[in-house]
Short mmCIF file of C-alpha atoms and ligand atoms in Angstrom, two decimals:
data_model
loop_
_atom_site.label_atom_id
_atom_site.label_comp_id
_atom_site.label_asym_id
_atom_site.label_seq_id
_atom_site.Cartn_x
_atom_site.Cartn_y
_atom_site.Cartn_z
CA MET A 1 42.50 38.20 24.60
CA TYR A 2 38.74 37.85 25.43
CA CYS A 3 38.27 34.97 23.51
CA SER A 4 41.24 33.03 24.98
CA SER A 5 40.01 33.85 28.54
CA LEU A 6 36.66 32.72 27.50
CA ARG A 7 38.21 29.59 26.19
CA ASP A 8 40.36 28.97 29.34
CA HIS A 9 37.18 29.35 31.65
CA ALA A 10 35.15 27.04 29.15
CA ALA A 11 38.15 24.46 29.61
CA ARG A 12 38.10 24.82 33.35
CA VAL A 13 34.35 24.33 33.60
CA GLY A 14 34.74 21.37 31.50
CA GLN A 15 37.59 19.97 33.57
CA ILE A 16 35.41 20.50 36.70
CA ALA A 17 32.40 18.89 35.26
CA ARG A 18 34.57 15.92 34.27
CA LEU A 19 36.09 15.70 37.89
CA ILE A 20 32.62 15.62 39.26
CA GLU A 21 31.35 13.09 36.78
CA THR A 22 34.31 10.76 37.72
CA ARG A 23 34.51 11.50 41.31
CA GLN A 24 35.69 8.42 43.09
CA MET A 25 32.88 7.43 45.59
CA LYS A 26 32.61 4.88 48.25
CA TYR A 27 29.94 2.17 47.81
CA LEU A 28 28.45 -0.64 49.86
CA VAL A 29 27.14 -3.43 48.33
CA THR A 30 24.96 -5.86 50.14
CA GLY A 31 24.65 -9.27 48.72
CA ALA A 32 27.88 -8.80 47.14
CA ALA A 33 29.00 -12.52 46.79
CA GLY A 34 25.66 -13.23 44.81
CA PHE A 35 25.14 -13.34 41.21
CA LEU A 36 24.08 -9.62 40.54
CA GLY A 37 25.92 -8.37 43.66
CA SER A 38 29.18 -9.52 42.29
CA HIS A 39 28.74 -8.25 38.85
CA LEU A 40 27.71 -4.93 40.09
CA THR A 41 30.87 -4.89 42.42
CA ASP A 42 32.91 -5.71 39.29
CA ALA A 43 31.37 -2.71 37.29
CA LEU A 44 31.89 -0.08 40.30
CA LEU A 45 35.49 -1.16 40.64
CA ALA A 46 36.01 -0.93 36.90
CA GLN A 47 34.80 2.66 37.11
CA GLY A 48 37.45 3.40 39.57
CA HIS A 49 35.22 3.58 42.84
CA ASP A 50 35.63 1.97 46.09
CA VAL A 51 33.59 -0.93 47.13
CA VAL A 52 32.76 -2.60 50.58
CA GLY A 53 30.78 -5.78 50.09
CA VAL A 54 28.73 -7.48 52.64
CA ASP A 55 27.23 -10.93 52.27
CA ASN A 56 26.32 -13.85 54.79
CA MET A 57 26.96 -16.31 51.85
CA LEU A 58 23.53 -17.81 52.17
CA SER A 59 23.60 -18.23 48.29
CA GLY A 60 26.76 -16.13 47.65
CA ARG A 61 29.90 -17.95 46.41
CA ALA A 62 33.39 -16.80 47.19
CA LYS A 63 34.35 -17.63 43.39
CA ASN A 64 32.33 -14.72 42.35
CA LEU A 65 34.31 -12.34 43.89
CA GLU A 66 37.68 -13.68 42.74
CA ASN A 67 38.04 -10.68 40.42
CA ALA A 68 36.96 -8.09 42.99
CA LYS A 69 39.38 -9.33 45.40
CA THR A 70 42.38 -8.39 42.99
CA HIS A 71 41.21 -4.59 43.38
CA GLU A 72 42.86 -2.53 46.29
CA GLY A 73 39.69 -0.52 46.38
CA PHE A 74 37.63 -3.68 47.63
CA SER A 75 37.06 -5.01 51.05
CA PHE A 76 34.63 -7.71 52.19
CA HIS A 77 32.86 -8.28 55.46
CA HIS A 78 30.85 -11.56 56.08
CA HIS A 79 27.88 -9.94 57.77
CA ASP A 80 24.06 -10.68 57.91
CA VAL A 81 21.98 -7.59 57.03
CA ILE A 82 19.54 -8.38 59.65
CA GLU A 83 22.31 -7.06 62.01
CA PRO A 84 22.85 -3.24 62.01
CA LEU A 85 25.22 -2.04 59.50
CA SER A 86 28.07 0.62 60.00
CA GLY A 87 30.44 2.77 58.07
CA GLN A 88 30.26 6.07 55.83
CA TYR A 89 29.25 5.67 52.29
CA ASP A 90 28.25 7.77 49.35
CA ARG A 91 26.20 5.21 47.63
CA ILE A 92 24.52 1.92 48.86
CA PHE A 93 23.17 -0.77 46.57
CA HIS A 94 21.21 -3.15 48.76
CA LEU A 95 20.79 -6.41 47.00
CA ALA A 96 20.85 -8.92 50.01
CA ALA A 97 18.24 -11.57 49.65
CA PRO A 98 17.73 -14.89 48.55
CA ALA A 99 16.14 -14.81 45.03
CA SER A 100 15.49 -18.43 44.17
CA PRO A 101 12.00 -19.69 45.00
CA PRO A 102 13.29 -23.14 46.50
CA LEU A 103 15.91 -21.11 48.57
CA TYR A 104 13.63 -18.44 49.90
CA GLN A 105 11.01 -20.93 50.91
CA THR A 106 13.50 -23.19 52.74
CA ASP A 107 13.38 -20.81 55.77
CA PRO A 108 10.70 -18.30 55.01
CA VAL A 109 10.93 -16.50 58.25
CA ALA A 110 14.66 -15.76 57.81
CA THR A 111 13.55 -14.72 54.40
CA ALA A 112 11.11 -12.15 55.56
CA LYS A 113 13.52 -11.06 58.31
CA THR A 114 16.16 -10.38 55.64
CA CYS A 115 13.75 -8.29 53.50
CA PHE A 116 12.41 -6.31 56.52
CA LEU A 117 15.18 -6.01 58.84
CA GLY A 118 17.92 -6.16 56.21
CA THR A 119 16.34 -3.06 54.38
CA LEU A 120 15.60 -1.34 57.52
CA ASN A 121 19.25 -1.34 58.63
CA VAL A 122 20.10 -0.18 55.19
CA LEU A 123 17.82 2.64 55.37
CA GLU A 124 18.80 3.57 59.00
CA LEU A 125 22.52 3.65 57.85
CA ALA A 126 21.54 6.08 55.03
CA ARG A 127 19.55 8.16 57.17
CA ALA A 128 22.54 8.55 59.70
CA THR A 129 25.21 9.06 56.83
CA GLY A 130 23.38 10.80 54.09
CA ALA A 131 24.10 7.99 51.59
CA ARG A 132 22.07 7.48 48.44
CA VAL A 133 20.28 3.99 48.28
CA THR A 134 19.34 1.77 45.32
CA MET A 135 17.47 -1.36 46.56
CA THR A 136 16.66 -4.26 44.22
CA SER A 137 12.97 -5.29 44.42
CA THR A 138 11.26 -7.55 42.26
CA SER A 139 8.67 -8.48 39.82
CA GLU A 140 7.22 -10.58 42.50
CA VAL A 141 5.66 -7.50 44.11
CA TYR A 142 2.95 -8.08 41.21
CA GLY A 143 2.27 -11.78 42.33
CA ASP A 144 0.14 -13.64 39.63
CA PRO A 145 -0.67 -10.31 37.83
CA GLU A 146 -3.98 -9.45 36.36
CA GLN A 147 -2.69 -6.50 34.50
CA HIS A 148 -0.34 -7.48 31.63
CA PRO A 149 2.28 -6.14 30.89
CA GLN A 150 2.73 -5.06 34.39
CA THR A 151 3.20 -1.06 34.89
CA GLU A 152 4.72 0.32 37.96
CA THR A 153 1.22 1.66 38.94
CA TYR A 154 -0.12 -1.83 38.90
CA LEU A 155 -0.83 -2.70 42.56
CA GLY A 156 -0.29 -6.50 42.15
CA ASN A 157 -2.03 -9.69 43.07
CA VAL A 158 0.10 -11.34 46.00
CA ASN A 159 -1.14 -14.15 48.09
CA PRO A 160 -0.08 -12.91 51.61
CA VAL A 161 -0.14 -16.30 53.34
CA GLY A 162 1.07 -18.56 50.53
CA PRO A 163 4.64 -20.21 50.21
CA ARG A 164 5.98 -17.21 48.12
CA ALA A 165 4.73 -14.64 50.48
CA CYS A 166 7.88 -14.39 52.61
CA TYR A 167 9.81 -12.94 49.24
CA ASP A 168 7.03 -11.21 47.68
CA GLU A 169 5.34 -9.73 50.71
CA GLY A 170 8.91 -9.24 51.97
CA LYS A 171 9.82 -7.16 48.91
CA ARG A 172 6.61 -5.19 49.22
CA ILE A 173 7.29 -4.18 53.01
CA ALA A 174 10.90 -3.27 51.92
CA GLU A 175 9.43 -0.86 49.31
CA THR A 176 7.12 0.40 51.89
CA LEU A 177 10.11 1.10 54.22
CA ALA A 178 11.94 2.59 51.51
CA PHE A 179 9.26 5.04 50.51
CA ASP A 180 8.48 5.90 54.11
CA PHE A 181 12.07 6.88 54.81
CA ARG A 182 12.10 8.90 51.83
CA ARG A 183 8.89 10.77 53.15
CA MET A 184 9.71 11.15 56.65
CA TYR A 185 13.46 11.57 56.76
CA GLY A 186 14.31 12.61 53.13
CA VAL A 187 16.63 9.50 52.39
CA ASP A 188 17.29 9.55 48.59
CA VAL A 189 16.22 6.04 47.82
CA ARG A 190 15.41 4.21 44.62
CA ALA A 191 13.86 0.78 44.15
CA ALA A 192 14.47 -1.15 40.90
CA ARG A 193 11.74 -3.91 40.41
CA LEU A 194 13.78 -6.57 38.76
CA PHE A 195 12.25 -9.19 36.33
CA ASN A 196 13.80 -12.46 35.94
CA THR A 197 17.37 -11.97 35.08
CA TYR A 198 20.06 -14.68 34.29
CA GLY A 199 23.57 -15.08 33.19
CA PRO A 200 27.03 -16.20 34.37
CA ARG A 201 27.74 -16.53 38.29
CA MET A 202 24.19 -17.65 38.97
CA ASP A 203 24.39 -20.63 41.15
CA PRO A 204 24.12 -23.50 39.11
CA GLU A 205 22.43 -25.53 42.08
CA ASP A 206 19.89 -22.89 43.17
CA GLY A 207 16.78 -24.22 41.23
CA ARG A 208 15.87 -21.16 38.94
CA VAL A 209 14.71 -22.07 35.55
CA VAL A 210 17.41 -20.83 33.47
CA SER A 211 20.28 -22.52 35.65
CA ASN A 212 18.13 -25.62 36.05
CA PHE A 213 17.69 -26.29 32.33
CA ILE A 214 21.16 -25.46 31.38
CA MET A 215 22.61 -27.75 34.05
CA GLN A 216 20.15 -30.67 33.08
CA ALA A 217 21.00 -30.15 29.42
CA LEU A 218 24.55 -30.29 30.13
CA THR A 219 24.46 -33.21 32.24
CA GLY A 220 22.12 -35.20 29.91
CA LYS A 221 19.31 -35.25 32.36
CA ASP A 222 15.56 -34.63 31.74
CA ILE A 223 14.41 -30.97 31.49
CA THR A 224 11.93 -30.46 34.17
CA LEU A 225 8.92 -28.43 32.93
CA TYR A 226 6.77 -27.42 35.97
CA GLY A 227 3.10 -27.87 35.00
CA ASP A 228 2.31 -27.50 31.28
CA GLY A 229 5.28 -25.40 30.78
CA SER A 230 2.75 -22.48 29.33
CA GLN A 231 3.51 -20.08 32.30
CA THR A 232 5.41 -17.13 30.88
CA ARG A 233 8.43 -15.00 32.11
CA SER A 234 10.60 -12.32 30.46
CA PHE A 235 14.45 -12.98 30.85
CA CYS A 236 16.84 -10.20 30.90
CA TYR A 237 20.41 -10.87 30.60
CA TYR A 238 22.57 -9.48 33.69
CA THR A 239 24.50 -6.78 31.71
CA ASP A 240 21.51 -4.97 30.69
CA VAL A 241 20.33 -5.15 34.44
CA ILE A 242 23.65 -3.96 35.93
CA ARG A 243 23.55 -0.94 33.47
CA GLY A 244 20.02 -0.10 34.47
CA LEU A 245 20.79 -0.42 38.21
CA ILE A 246 23.80 1.98 37.76
CA ALA A 247 21.78 4.37 35.65
CA LEU A 248 19.05 4.26 38.38
CA MET A 249 21.41 5.19 41.18
CA GLU A 250 22.91 8.16 39.05
CA ALA A 251 19.78 9.78 37.68
CA ASP A 252 18.90 13.05 39.05
CA THR A 253 15.73 12.36 40.86
CA VAL A 254 13.64 9.27 40.89
CA ASP A 255 10.83 8.93 43.42
CA ALA A 256 8.85 5.95 42.37
CA PRO A 257 9.91 2.24 41.64
CA VAL A 258 11.29 1.58 38.28
CA ASN A 259 10.77 -1.85 36.42
CA LEU A 260 13.92 -3.21 34.68
CA GLY A 261 13.42 -6.19 32.59
CA ASN A 262 13.40 -7.35 29.06
CA PRO A 263 9.68 -7.17 27.75
CA PHE A 264 10.58 -10.34 25.54
CA GLU A 265 7.96 -12.82 26.83
CA ILE A 266 8.42 -16.51 26.25
CA ASP A 267 6.90 -19.54 27.88
CA MET A 268 8.86 -22.45 29.62
CA ARG A 269 8.88 -24.61 26.74
CA GLN A 270 10.42 -21.91 24.50
CA ILE A 271 13.11 -21.32 26.98
CA ALA A 272 13.67 -25.11 27.28
CA ARG A 273 14.06 -25.27 23.53
CA ILE A 274 16.51 -22.27 23.37
CA VAL A 275 18.63 -23.88 26.06
CA LEU A 276 18.60 -27.32 24.17
CA ASP A 277 19.83 -25.61 21.23
CA ALA A 278 22.53 -23.65 22.92
CA VAL A 279 23.79 -26.71 24.54
CA GLY A 280 23.27 -28.80 21.54
CA SER A 281 21.43 -31.53 23.70
CA ASP A 282 18.73 -33.70 23.13
CA SER A 283 17.48 -34.14 26.66
CA ASN A 284 13.82 -35.08 27.03
CA LEU A 285 11.37 -32.76 28.35
CA VAL A 286 9.42 -34.15 31.37
CA HIS A 287 6.58 -32.62 33.42
CA ARG A 288 6.64 -31.90 37.19
CA PRO A 289 3.91 -30.37 39.33
CA LEU A 290 3.40 -26.58 39.00
CA PRO A 291 4.53 -25.13 42.40
CA GLU A 292 1.81 -23.26 44.56
CA ASP A 293 1.21 -19.81 43.41
CA ASP A 294 3.56 -19.96 40.35
CA PRO A 295 2.61 -16.85 38.44
CA THR A 296 1.15 -17.49 35.01
CA ARG A 297 2.46 -14.49 33.26
CA ARG A 298 5.07 -12.19 33.49
CA GLN A 299 6.22 -9.00 31.20
CA PRO A 300 7.71 -5.69 32.30
CA ASP A 301 6.21 -2.56 30.85
CA ILE A 302 9.73 -0.52 30.76
CA ARG A 303 8.38 2.76 29.45
CA ARG A 304 9.38 4.45 32.89
CA ALA A 305 12.86 3.30 32.67
CA GLY A 306 13.27 4.34 29.05
CA GLU A 307 11.71 7.91 30.05
CA LEU A 308 13.91 8.30 33.18
CA LEU A 309 17.00 6.55 32.37
CA GLY A 310 17.07 6.24 28.73
CA TRP A 311 17.32 2.64 29.32
CA ALA A 312 16.46 -0.42 27.36
CA PRO A 313 17.86 -4.10 27.23
CA GLU A 314 20.27 -5.04 24.43
CA VAL A 315 20.91 -8.56 24.56
CA SER A 316 18.64 -11.19 23.02
CA VAL A 317 17.82 -14.24 24.98
CA GLU A 318 19.56 -16.39 22.46
CA GLU A 319 22.81 -14.50 22.86
CA GLY A 320 22.50 -14.36 26.69
CA VAL A 321 21.63 -18.10 26.97
CA ALA A 322 24.75 -19.06 25.02
CA LYS A 323 27.09 -16.68 27.06
CA THR A 324 25.58 -18.39 30.17
CA VAL A 325 25.80 -21.88 28.65
CA THR A 326 29.61 -21.23 28.26
CA TYR A 327 30.15 -20.30 32.02
CA PHE A 328 28.12 -23.20 33.21
CA LYS A 329 30.25 -25.84 31.09
CA GLU A 330 33.22 -24.44 32.77
CA TYR A 331 31.52 -25.31 36.30
CA VAL A 332 30.46 -28.75 35.06
CA LEU A 333 34.23 -29.49 33.95
CA GLU A 334 35.40 -28.12 37.25
CA ARG A 335 33.12 -30.36 39.26
CA VAL A 336 34.00 -33.47 37.46
CA ALA A 337 37.80 -32.65 37.61
P1 LIG B 401 21.87 -14.18 44.63
O1 LIG B 401 21.23 -15.19 45.61
O2 LIG B 401 22.81 -14.78 43.73
O3 LIG B 401 22.32 -13.26 45.56
C1 LIG B 401 21.85 -12.65 46.74
C2 LIG B 401 22.93 -12.41 47.77
O4 LIG B 401 22.39 -11.81 48.96
C3 LIG B 401 23.64 -13.76 47.98
O5 LIG B 401 25.12 -13.58 47.73
C4 LIG B 401 23.19 -14.25 49.54
O6 LIG B 401 24.51 -14.93 50.20
C5 LIG B 401 23.22 -12.79 50.07
N1 LIG B 401 22.24 -12.63 51.18
C6 LIG B 401 20.81 -13.39 51.30
N2 LIG B 401 20.48 -13.08 52.70
C7 LIG B 401 21.39 -12.42 53.18
C8 LIG B 401 21.29 -11.68 54.53
N3 LIG B 401 20.54 -11.90 55.46
N4 LIG B 401 22.53 -10.90 54.74
C9 LIG B 401 23.51 -10.70 54.05
N5 LIG B 401 23.51 -11.23 52.50
C10 LIG B 401 22.72 -11.99 52.33
O7 LIG B 401 20.59 -13.45 44.02
P2 LIG B 401 20.58 -12.37 42.81
O8 LIG B 401 19.87 -12.98 41.79
O9 LIG B 401 22.02 -11.96 42.72
O10 LIG B 401 19.62 -11.28 43.20
C11 LIG B 401 20.19 -9.98 44.02
C12 LIG B 401 18.98 -9.16 44.22
O11 LIG B 401 18.13 -8.98 43.11
C13 LIG B 401 17.98 -9.79 45.38
O12 LIG B 401 17.57 -8.76 46.13
C14 LIG B 401 17.03 -10.36 44.28
O13 LIG B 401 15.63 -10.22 45.33
C15 LIG B 401 16.75 -9.23 43.42
N6 LIG B 401 16.17 -9.91 42.26
C16 LIG B 401 16.77 -10.73 41.37
C17 LIG B 401 16.13 -11.18 40.26
C18 LIG B 401 16.83 -12.53 39.26
O14 LIG B 401 16.13 -12.80 38.52
N7 LIG B 401 18.11 -12.52 39.39
C19 LIG B 401 14.86 -10.86 39.91
C20 LIG B 401 14.16 -9.95 40.79
C21 LIG B 401 15.07 -9.65 41.90
N1 LIG B 402 10.31 -23.81 36.17
C1 LIG B 402 10.27 -24.93 35.47
N2 LIG B 402 11.39 -26.06 35.63
C2 LIG B 402 12.43 -25.76 36.62
C3 LIG B 402 12.33 -24.64 37.45
C4 LIG B 402 11.41 -23.58 37.22
O1 LIG B 402 9.47 -25.08 34.73
O2 LIG B 402 12.95 -26.71 36.67
C5 LIG B 402 9.40 -22.78 36.02
C6 LIG B 402 8.65 -22.35 37.39
O3 LIG B 402 7.70 -23.04 37.81
C7 LIG B 402 8.38 -20.88 37.03
C8 LIG B 402 9.33 -20.50 35.84
O4 LIG B 402 10.08 -21.80 35.57
O5 LIG B 402 7.20 -21.07 36.18
C9 LIG B 402 10.31 -19.47 36.39
O6 LIG B 402 10.99 -19.93 37.64
P1 LIG B 402 12.14 -19.47 38.52
O7 LIG B 402 12.07 -20.08 39.80
O8 LIG B 402 13.28 -19.18 37.77
O9 LIG B 402 11.59 -17.95 38.84
P2 LIG B 402 10.21 -17.24 39.22
O10 LIG B 402 9.33 -18.25 39.46
O11 LIG B 402 10.67 -16.55 40.58
O12 LIG B 402 9.94 -16.33 38.18
#
């Protein structure tokens, strides 16, 4: 008798724990039509949550939301985050910002406004409604780093008046706002510092290195190496980053920024070679001028993400590039059709 009532009690506790774990929540995702925002939206919908996506379609594409739009729990608002946001949400993922250097430098004032005012509006909404926020910051807060690999405690080496400053400094002030809202108003906000991330649904025309090289290799054009191609980056496949963002949002308490990236560091000649092999292309490598303030090296120290979230990337760059090539091939075929 005693044993069976104990068993019943344990079963009920288990049930309640599972209900809490799987509680359907309402999410706001800013930048939902973009590369990462659309994958995150799909992942949250697949977990049974409701998602409201907002995007001003600066670099977002309607095609990225084709899957999300088939879900009842999804709705979309064309909205610029520099304008105030409203609504009641449990969680807010704040991704809205141009991420490609050529794009964010086209209208640097708009980029800085998006980073500052967009983040301010998200934080004001969270303060008013009690939502938890995870925002995507960037490895660009480290600038051209003098510490290698980059730990979260490294304060960075950013040129505040250069052509990349609208984004780099924009993301730095966005982090400043986030941690001041935490200290002043108790907003539960987390910041992921993403390192270069790639994969299907990147805008093939947005000028980032992986998309450029794949498009050039697929269309038989020369591969454009900026500078001598010896600058390094650490490329992370999007599935790893999405998993990290969700783990960061759901971690009990995180009161400092967290790097999310793949520590596997390679130079631009190596990534060109990996792309050429994946496509089976014999395009030539040509050199173009190195953009001003282009960081020389980039490699995340991910010990904090490992300790706090049990997170580490799983997808190799060869595997990720091959999957990305498959997606871009379809895009090229659709374009010529
Ligand atoms: P993306 O350009 O594909 O997505 C950004 C989305 O934000 C786009 O859909 C765009 O239209 C939208 N947007 C831009 N300005 C907006 C505004 N003012 N109001 C509403 N929507 C706006 O880029 P992504 O690679 O998916 O990047 C997503 C986030 O991750 C960004 O915050 C970016 O800074 C950050 N990040 C990305 C990388 C990466 O390598 N992909 C690295 C570091 C940080
Ligand atoms: N890059 C390049 N060829 C290109 C596009 C970019 O060599 O066609 C280089 C660029 O100079 C930089 C690196 O690739 O050193 C990564 O560029 P990306 O714009 O993807 O990201 P970020 O500079 O923000 O890391």
